[in-house]
XYZ file of C-alpha atoms in Angstrom:
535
model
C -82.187 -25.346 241.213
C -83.333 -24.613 237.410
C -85.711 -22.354 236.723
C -87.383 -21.916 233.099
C -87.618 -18.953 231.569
C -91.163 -17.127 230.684
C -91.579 -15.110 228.016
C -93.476 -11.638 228.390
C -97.048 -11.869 227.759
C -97.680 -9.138 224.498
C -100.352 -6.713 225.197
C -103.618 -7.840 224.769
C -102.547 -11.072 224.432
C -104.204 -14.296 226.903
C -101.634 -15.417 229.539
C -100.559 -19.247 229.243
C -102.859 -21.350 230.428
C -105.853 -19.082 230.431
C -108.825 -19.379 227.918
C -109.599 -16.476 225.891
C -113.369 -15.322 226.557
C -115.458 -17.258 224.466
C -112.931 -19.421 223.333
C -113.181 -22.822 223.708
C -110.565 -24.549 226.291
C -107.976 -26.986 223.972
C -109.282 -29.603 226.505
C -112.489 -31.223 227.799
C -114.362 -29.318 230.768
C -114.706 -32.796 232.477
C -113.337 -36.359 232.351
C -115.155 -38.595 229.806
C -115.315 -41.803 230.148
C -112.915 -43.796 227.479
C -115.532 -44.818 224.547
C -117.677 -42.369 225.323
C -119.202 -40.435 222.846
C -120.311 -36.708 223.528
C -123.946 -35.854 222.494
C -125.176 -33.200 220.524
C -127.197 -30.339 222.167
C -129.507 -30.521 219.135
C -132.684 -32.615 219.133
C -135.886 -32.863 220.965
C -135.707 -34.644 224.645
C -139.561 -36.016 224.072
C -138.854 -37.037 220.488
C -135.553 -38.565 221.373
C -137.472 -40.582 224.344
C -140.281 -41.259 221.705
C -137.731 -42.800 219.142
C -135.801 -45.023 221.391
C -139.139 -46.540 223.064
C -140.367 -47.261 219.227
C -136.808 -48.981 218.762
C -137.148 -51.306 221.898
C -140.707 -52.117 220.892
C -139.634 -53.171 217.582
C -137.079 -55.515 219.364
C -139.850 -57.372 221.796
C -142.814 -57.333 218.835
C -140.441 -59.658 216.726
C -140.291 -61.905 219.621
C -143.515 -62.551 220.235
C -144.812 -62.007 216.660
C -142.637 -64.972 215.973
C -143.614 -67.202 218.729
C -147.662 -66.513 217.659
C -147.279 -67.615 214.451
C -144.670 -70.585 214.684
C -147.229 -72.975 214.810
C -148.316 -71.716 211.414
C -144.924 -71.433 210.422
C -143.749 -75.085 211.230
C -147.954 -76.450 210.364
C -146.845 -74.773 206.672
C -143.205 -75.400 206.479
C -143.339 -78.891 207.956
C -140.925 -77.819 210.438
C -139.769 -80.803 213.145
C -139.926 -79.701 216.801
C -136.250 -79.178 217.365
C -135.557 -77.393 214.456
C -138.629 -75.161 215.095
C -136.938 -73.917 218.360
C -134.161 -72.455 216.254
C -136.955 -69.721 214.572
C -137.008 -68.024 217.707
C -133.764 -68.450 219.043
C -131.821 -67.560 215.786
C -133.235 -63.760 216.562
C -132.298 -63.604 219.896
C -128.785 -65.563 220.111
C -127.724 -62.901 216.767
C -129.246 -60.584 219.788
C -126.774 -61.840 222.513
C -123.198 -62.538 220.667
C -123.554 -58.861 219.122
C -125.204 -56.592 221.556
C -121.629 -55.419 223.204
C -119.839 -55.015 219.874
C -122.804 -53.126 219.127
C -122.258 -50.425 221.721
C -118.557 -49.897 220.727
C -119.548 -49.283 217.417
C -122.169 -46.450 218.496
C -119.167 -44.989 220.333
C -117.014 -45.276 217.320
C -119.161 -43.900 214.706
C -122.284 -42.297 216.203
C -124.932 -44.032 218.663
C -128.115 -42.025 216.380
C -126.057 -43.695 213.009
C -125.727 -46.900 214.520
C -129.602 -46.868 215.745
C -130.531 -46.510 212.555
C -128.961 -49.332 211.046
C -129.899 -51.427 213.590
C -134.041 -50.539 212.327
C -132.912 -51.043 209.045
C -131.588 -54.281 209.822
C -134.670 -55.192 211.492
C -136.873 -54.330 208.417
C -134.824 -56.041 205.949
C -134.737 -59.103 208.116
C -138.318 -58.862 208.714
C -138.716 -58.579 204.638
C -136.379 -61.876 204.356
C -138.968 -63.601 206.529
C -142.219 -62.193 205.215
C -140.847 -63.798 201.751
C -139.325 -66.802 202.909
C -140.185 -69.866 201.228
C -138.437 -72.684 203.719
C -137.743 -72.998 207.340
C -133.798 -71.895 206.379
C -134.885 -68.366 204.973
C -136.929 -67.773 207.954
C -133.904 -68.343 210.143
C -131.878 -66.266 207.703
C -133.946 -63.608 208.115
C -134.637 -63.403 211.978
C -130.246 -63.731 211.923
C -130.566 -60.510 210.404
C -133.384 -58.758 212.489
C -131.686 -60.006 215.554
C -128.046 -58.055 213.968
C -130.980 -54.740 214.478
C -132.229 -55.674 217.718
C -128.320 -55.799 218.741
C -127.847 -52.225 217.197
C -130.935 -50.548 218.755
C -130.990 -51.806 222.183
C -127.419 -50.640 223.950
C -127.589 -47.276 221.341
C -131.127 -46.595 222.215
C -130.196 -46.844 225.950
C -126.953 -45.196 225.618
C -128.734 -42.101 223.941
C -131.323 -41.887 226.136
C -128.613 -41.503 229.322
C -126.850 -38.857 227.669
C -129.947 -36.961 227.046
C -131.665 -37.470 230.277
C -128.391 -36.624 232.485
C -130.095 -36.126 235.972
C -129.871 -39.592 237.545
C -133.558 -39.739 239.002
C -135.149 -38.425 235.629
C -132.903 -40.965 233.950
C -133.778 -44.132 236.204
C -137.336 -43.141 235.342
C -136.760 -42.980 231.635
C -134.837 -46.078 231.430
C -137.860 -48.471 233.185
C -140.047 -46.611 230.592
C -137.440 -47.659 228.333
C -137.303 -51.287 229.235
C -141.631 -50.778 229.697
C -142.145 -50.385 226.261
C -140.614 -53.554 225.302
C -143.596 -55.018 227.083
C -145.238 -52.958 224.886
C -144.023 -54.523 222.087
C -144.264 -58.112 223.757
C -148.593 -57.108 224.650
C -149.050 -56.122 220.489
C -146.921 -59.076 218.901
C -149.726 -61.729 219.362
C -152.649 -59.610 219.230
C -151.379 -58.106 215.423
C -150.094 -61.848 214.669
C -153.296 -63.063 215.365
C -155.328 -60.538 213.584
C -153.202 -61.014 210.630
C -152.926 -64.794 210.764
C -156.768 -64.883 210.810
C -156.811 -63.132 207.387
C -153.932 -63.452 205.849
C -151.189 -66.364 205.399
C -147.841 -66.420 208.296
C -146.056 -64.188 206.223
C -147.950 -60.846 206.813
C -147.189 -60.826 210.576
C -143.946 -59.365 209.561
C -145.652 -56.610 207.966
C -145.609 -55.367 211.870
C -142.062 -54.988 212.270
C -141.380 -53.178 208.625
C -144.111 -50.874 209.285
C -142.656 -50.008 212.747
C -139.517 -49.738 211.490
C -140.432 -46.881 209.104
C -142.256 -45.243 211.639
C -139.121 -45.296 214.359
C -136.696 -44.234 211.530
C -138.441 -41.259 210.688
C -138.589 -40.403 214.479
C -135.369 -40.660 214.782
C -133.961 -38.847 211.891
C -135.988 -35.816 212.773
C -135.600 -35.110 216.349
C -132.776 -37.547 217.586
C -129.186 -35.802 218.257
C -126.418 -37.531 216.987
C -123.270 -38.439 219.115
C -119.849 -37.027 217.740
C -117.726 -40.655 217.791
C -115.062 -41.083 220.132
C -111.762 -43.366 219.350
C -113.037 -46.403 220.680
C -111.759 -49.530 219.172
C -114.120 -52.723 217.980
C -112.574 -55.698 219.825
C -112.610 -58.430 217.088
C -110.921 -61.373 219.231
C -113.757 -60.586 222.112
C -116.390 -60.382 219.494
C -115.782 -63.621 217.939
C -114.818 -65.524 220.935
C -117.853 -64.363 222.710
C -120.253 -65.408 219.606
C -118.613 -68.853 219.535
C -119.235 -69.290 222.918
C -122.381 -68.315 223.397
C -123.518 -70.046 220.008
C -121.958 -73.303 220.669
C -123.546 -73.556 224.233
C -127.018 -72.329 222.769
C -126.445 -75.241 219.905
C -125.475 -77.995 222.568
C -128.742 -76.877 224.474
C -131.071 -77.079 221.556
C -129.395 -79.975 219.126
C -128.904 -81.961 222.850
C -132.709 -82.335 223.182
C -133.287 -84.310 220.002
C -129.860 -86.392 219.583
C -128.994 -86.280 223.710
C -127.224 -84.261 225.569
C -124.113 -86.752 225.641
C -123.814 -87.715 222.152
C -120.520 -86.478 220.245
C -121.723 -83.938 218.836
C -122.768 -81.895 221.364
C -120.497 -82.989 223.347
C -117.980 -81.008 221.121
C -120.430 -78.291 221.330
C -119.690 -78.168 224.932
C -115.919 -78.365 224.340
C -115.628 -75.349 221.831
C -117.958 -73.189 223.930
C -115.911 -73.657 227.400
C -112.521 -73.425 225.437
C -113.849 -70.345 223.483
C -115.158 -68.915 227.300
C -111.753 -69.072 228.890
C -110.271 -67.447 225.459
C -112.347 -64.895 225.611
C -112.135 -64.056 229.449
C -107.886 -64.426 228.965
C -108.260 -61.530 226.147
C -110.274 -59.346 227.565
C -108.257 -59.323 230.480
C -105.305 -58.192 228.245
C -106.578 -55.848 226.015
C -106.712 -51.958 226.095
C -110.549 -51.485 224.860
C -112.117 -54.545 225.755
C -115.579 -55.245 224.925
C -116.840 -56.536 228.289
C -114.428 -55.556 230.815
C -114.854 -58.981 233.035
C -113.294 -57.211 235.938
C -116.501 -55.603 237.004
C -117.450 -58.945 238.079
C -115.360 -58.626 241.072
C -118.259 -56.642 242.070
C -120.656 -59.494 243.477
C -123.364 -56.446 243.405
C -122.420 -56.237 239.802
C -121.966 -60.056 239.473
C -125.820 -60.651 241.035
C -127.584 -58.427 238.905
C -126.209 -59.923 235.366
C -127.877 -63.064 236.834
C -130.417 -61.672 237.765
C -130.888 -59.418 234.029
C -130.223 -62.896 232.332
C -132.831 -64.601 234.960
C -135.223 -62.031 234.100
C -136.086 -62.498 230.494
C -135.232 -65.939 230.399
C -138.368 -66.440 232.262
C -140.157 -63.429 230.882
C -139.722 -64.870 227.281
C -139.374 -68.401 228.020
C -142.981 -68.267 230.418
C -144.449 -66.315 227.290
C -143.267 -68.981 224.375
C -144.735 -71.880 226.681
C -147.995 -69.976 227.466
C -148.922 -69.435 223.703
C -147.716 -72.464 222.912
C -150.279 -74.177 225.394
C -152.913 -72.140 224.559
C -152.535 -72.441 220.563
C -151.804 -76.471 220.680
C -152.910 -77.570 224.011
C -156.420 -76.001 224.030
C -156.643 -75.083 219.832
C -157.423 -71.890 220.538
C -156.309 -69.244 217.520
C -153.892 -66.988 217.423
C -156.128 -64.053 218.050
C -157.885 -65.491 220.895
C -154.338 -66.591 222.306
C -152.947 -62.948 222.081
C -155.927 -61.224 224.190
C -155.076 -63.996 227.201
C -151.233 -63.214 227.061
C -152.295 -59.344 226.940
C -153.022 -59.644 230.923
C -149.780 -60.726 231.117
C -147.822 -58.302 229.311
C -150.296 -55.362 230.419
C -149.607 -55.996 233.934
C -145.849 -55.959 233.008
C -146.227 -52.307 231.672
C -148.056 -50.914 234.064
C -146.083 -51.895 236.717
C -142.717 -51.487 235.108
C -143.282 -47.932 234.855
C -143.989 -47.563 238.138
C -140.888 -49.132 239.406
C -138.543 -46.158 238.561
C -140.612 -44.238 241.234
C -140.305 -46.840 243.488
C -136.558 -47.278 243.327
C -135.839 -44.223 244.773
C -138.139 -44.875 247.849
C -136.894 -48.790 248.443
C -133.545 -48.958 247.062
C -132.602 -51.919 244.652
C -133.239 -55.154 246.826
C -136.781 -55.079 247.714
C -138.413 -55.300 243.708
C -135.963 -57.028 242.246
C -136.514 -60.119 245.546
C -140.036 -59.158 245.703
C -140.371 -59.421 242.035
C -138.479 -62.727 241.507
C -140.351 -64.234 244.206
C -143.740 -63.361 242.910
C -142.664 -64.675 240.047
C -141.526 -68.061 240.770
C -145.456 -68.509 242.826
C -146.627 -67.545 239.377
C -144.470 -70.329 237.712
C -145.522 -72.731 240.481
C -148.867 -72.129 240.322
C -149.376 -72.173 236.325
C -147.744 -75.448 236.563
C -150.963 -76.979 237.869
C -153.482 -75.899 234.594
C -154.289 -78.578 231.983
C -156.139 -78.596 228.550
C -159.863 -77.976 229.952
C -158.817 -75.584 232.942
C -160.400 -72.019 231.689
C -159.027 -68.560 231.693
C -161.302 -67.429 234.328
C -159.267 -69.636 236.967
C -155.840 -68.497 235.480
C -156.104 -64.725 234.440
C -154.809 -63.263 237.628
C -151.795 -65.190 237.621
C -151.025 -64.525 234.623
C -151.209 -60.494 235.636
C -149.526 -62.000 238.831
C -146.092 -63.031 236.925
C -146.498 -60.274 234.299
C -146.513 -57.358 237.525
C -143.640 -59.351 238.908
C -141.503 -59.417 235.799
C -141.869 -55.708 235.896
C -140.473 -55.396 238.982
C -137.423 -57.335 238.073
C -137.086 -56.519 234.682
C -137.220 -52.925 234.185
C -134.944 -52.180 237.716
C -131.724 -54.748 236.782
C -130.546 -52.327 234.221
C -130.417 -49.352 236.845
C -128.788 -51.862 239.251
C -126.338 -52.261 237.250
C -125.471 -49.020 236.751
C -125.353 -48.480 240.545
C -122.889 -51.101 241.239
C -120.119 -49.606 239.122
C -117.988 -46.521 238.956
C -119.604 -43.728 236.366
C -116.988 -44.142 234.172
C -117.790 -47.716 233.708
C -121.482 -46.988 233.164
C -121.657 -47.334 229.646
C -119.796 -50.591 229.909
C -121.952 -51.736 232.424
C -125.307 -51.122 230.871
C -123.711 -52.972 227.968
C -123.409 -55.933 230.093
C -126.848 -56.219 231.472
C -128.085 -56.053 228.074
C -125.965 -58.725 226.747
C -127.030 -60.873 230.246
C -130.718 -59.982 229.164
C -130.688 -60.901 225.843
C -128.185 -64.453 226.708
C -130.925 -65.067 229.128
C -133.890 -64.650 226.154
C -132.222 -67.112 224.675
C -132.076 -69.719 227.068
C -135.256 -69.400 227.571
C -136.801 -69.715 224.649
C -134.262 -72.686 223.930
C -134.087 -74.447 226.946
C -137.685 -74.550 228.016
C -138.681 -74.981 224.483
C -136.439 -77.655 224.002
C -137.232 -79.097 227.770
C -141.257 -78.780 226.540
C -140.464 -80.868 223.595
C -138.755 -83.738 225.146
C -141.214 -83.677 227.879
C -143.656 -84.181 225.308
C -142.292 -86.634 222.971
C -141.161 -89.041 225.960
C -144.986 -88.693 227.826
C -146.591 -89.202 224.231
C -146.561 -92.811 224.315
C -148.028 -93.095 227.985
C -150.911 -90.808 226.832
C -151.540 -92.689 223.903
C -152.304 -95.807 225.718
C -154.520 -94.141 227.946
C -156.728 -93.499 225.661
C -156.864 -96.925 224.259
C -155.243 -95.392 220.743
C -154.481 -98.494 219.062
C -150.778 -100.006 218.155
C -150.860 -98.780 214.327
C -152.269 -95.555 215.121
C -150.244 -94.950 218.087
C -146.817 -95.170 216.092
C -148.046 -93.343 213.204
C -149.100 -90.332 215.569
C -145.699 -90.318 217.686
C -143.513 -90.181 214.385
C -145.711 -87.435 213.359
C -145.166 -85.490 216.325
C -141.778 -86.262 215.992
C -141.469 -84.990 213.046
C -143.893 -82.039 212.842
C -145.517 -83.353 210.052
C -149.386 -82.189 209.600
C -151.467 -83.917 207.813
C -154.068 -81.410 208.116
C -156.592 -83.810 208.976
C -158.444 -83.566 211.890
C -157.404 -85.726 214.328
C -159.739 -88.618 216.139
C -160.996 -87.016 219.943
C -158.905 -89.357 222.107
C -155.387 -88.709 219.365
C -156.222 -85.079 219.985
C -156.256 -85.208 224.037
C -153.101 -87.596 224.060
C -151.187 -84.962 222.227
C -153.032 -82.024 224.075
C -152.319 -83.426 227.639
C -148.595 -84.560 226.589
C -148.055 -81.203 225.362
C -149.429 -79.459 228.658
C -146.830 -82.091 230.842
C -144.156 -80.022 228.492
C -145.169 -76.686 229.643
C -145.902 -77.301 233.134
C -142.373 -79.034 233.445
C -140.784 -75.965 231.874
C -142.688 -73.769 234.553
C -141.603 -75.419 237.470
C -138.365 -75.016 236.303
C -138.789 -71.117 235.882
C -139.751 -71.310 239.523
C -136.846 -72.972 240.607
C -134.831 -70.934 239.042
C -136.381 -67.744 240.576
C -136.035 -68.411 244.222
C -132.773 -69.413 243.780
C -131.587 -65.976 242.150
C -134.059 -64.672 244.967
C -131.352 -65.559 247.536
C -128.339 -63.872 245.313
C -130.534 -60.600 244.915
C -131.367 -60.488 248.241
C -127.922 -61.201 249.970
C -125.273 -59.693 247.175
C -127.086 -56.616 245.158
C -126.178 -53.346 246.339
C -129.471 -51.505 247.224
C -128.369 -47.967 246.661
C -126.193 -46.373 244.287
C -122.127 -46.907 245.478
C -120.899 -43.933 246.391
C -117.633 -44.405 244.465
């Protein structure tokens, strides 16, 4: 046997592998989670939940600021249909392909630095689009906001669960989290349409910059910073996963105006399933990946991304063909629009801050079912309102699907961190995000794009209906086609053709929703873990 020698220990001196008192130990006091950045003690816990709330508002008001004045936009701009889809969905696909990248980047170099450029990014996008003078600046510029909303939203939340390190207090202050992007969805239409009443389309982006100010200043003075840690940004994932995601989102959109099967998209289908298995083969090999697509051997974990993507593709695709039925189908103004969708997105606060209380009492499974359910009677039942049905008959369904996004909304994100180990936390709330924000962008493309066709294809039927004559008829479809506006007003039975072909549009996007719904109903009810794995 061989024994090593010890030196003596001098007087006075600390014995090896003992800290000196007050010293602080060569090592960390407790694992850490690779790419995890340790947080500051300085800063204020209220400010820091203050700032981070601002940040997701800002995300949500450019949504629906957007969607309240693209009928201006595209009236002004002479935007066609299809190519007014892309204003919205521009923000939130830049939204999607980034938001992972984003959080290794706040890991690398500081989640408070990162924040920051993300609101900066959203104000100087917001700028490009206040100023815009065609449809391609205005997609330009939401690009650019939508690189902000990327950088705020995993930062903000990965901030907030390093300050708030008590897992109750931080379940609660993540649904407030997620509640004040309903915050920012309720004030989008009501300042668009204040503004838009006034003031040209431009001004509504005012909103955001002013915001933006406001959060950055919040932040700078009582957010902590995060020292970085040595995570890596994984390039090959990053581009792979925006090719993907992009090309599908392209084929969905472009597919409604040339057909899904034409070349085109058909390569559009091609590069995004080739670019899908690429990006699933490297993550699988490399050391810091930026989605680690072994957590999806969870089928806990696996259900609630589906259900996080399910979520606000119905929450923001429900919300684009609501004001879009109110503002075209019915001619009401933007202003008028925004107090009707503020039932909706006031019932979604309220209730989404409750659900953080209620999680601990029910467990996981009973909103999130509960909630999807609810929410696909909502769909169902909105389905059935025309042009002349009034707000009096529809208001509490409206507050019906808003309370049950809430429920379904605000809980995935804690879901998801309940289905994974804690070191894989911070890639799992990541992942939820990114589902979340790939689902805001189907919906807003899909159902849009499902709402035009709809409506283009039932134009002609409504047309004859009301005995609109042959010369007329064709001149009206091309326009519609087109989105040209000849800002005339339009003959009574031309303006219920359009109105009624429009509302077949939304209602067949709604039933859709509702479909969709129950069926991820069944996978949250039968696969999500409903308490925390004890791991």
């Amino acid at each position: 046997m061989t024994t090593s020698a010890t030196a003596p220990t001098p007087p006075g001196a600390t014995p090896p592998g003992k800290t000196p008192p007050g010293a602080t130990p060569p090592g960390p006091a407790a694992p850490v989670p690779a790419g995890t950045a340790r947080s500051s003690v300085r800063g204020s816990r209220p400010v820091t939940l203050i700032a981070m709330c601002l940040g997701a508002m800002i995300t949500f008001l450019q949504i629906t600021a957007t969607v309240s004045a693209l009928t201006t936009i595209q009236q002004d701009l002479r935007v066609d249909p299809t190519t007014a889809v892309w204003i919205p969905s521009a923000y939130t696909l830049m939204v999607a392909s980034v938001v992972l990248s984003a959080a290794t980047l706040g890991s690398r170099y500081g989640r408070r630095r990162m924040f920051g450029a993300g609101v900066v990014a959203m104000i100087v996008g917001a700028a490009v689009v206040a100023g815009a003078p065609t449809v391609a600046w205005v997609i330009v510029g939401q690009l650019v906001a939508g690189l902000g909303g990327a950088l705020i939203l995993p930062n903000s939340l990965a901030i907030l669960g390093a300050t708030f390190t008590d897992p109750h207090r931080r379940t609660e202050v993540i649904t407030a989290w997620s509640a004040a992007s309903g915050i920012g969805l309720a004030i989008g239409p009501l300042i668009a349409g204040f503004l838009l009443r006034h003031y040209q389309w431009h001004s509504v982006y005012l909103s955001t910059i002013a915001l933006g100010l406001v959060t950055l200043v919040v932040a700078i003075v009582g957010v902590a910073e995060s020292r970085p840690s040595a995570a890596r940004l994984d390039v090959p994932g990053l581009l792979l996963g925006t090719v993907a995601i992009a090309a599908a989102v392209y084929a969905l959109i472009q597919g409604g105006k040339v057909g899904y099967t034409s070349p085109v998209v058909s390569t559009a289908w091609v590069v995004a399933a080739v670019a899908l298995v690429a990006f699933v083969l490297v993550e699988l090999r490399t050391s810091a990946p930026m989605l680690d697509v072994r957590l999806l051997r969870s089928a806990s974990f696996s259900a609630v991304m589906v259900v996080g993507a399910v979520s606000l593709f119905g929450f923001t695709g429900v919300a684009i063909l609501l004001v879009l039925f109110h503002e075209r189908a019915q001619a009401l103004s933007p202003l008028d629009t925004g107090w009707r969708m503020l039932v909706l997105f006031g019932a979604y606060v309220l209730v989404a801050f409750g659900a953080g209380r209620a999680i601990r009492r029910t467990g996981f499974k009973a909103p999130l079912t509960l909630g999807l359910v609810l929410g696909a009677v909502a769909s169902f039942a909105l389905a059935n309102q025309g042009p002349t049905t009034s707000f009096g008959d529809r208001w509490a369904l409206f507050a019906l699907f808003g309370a049950a996004s809430g429920l379904v909304v605000a809980p995935a994100t804690a879901a998801a961190l309940a289905s994974v180990a804690p070191a894989q936390a911070g890639m799992a709330s990541g992942a939820v995000n990114a589902a979340r924000q790939v689902g805001s962008v189907l919906g807003s493309s899909l159902l849009g794009t499902l709402l035009t066709t709809t409506m283009v294809a039932d134009l002609p039927d409504r047309l004859a209906a009301h005995q609109v004559g042959e010369p007329t008829r064709t001149a009206v479809q091309a326009a519609v086609a087109s989105g040209a506006n000849g800002g005339q007003p339009l003959p009574d039975p031309v303006r219920a053709a359009i109105a009624e072909a429009l509302t077949s549009g939304v209602q067949a996007g709604l039933r859709i929703n509702g479909i969709v719904f129950l069926v991820t109903a069944v996978l949250a009810l039968t696969l999500i873990r409903n308490r925390p794995h004890q791991h």
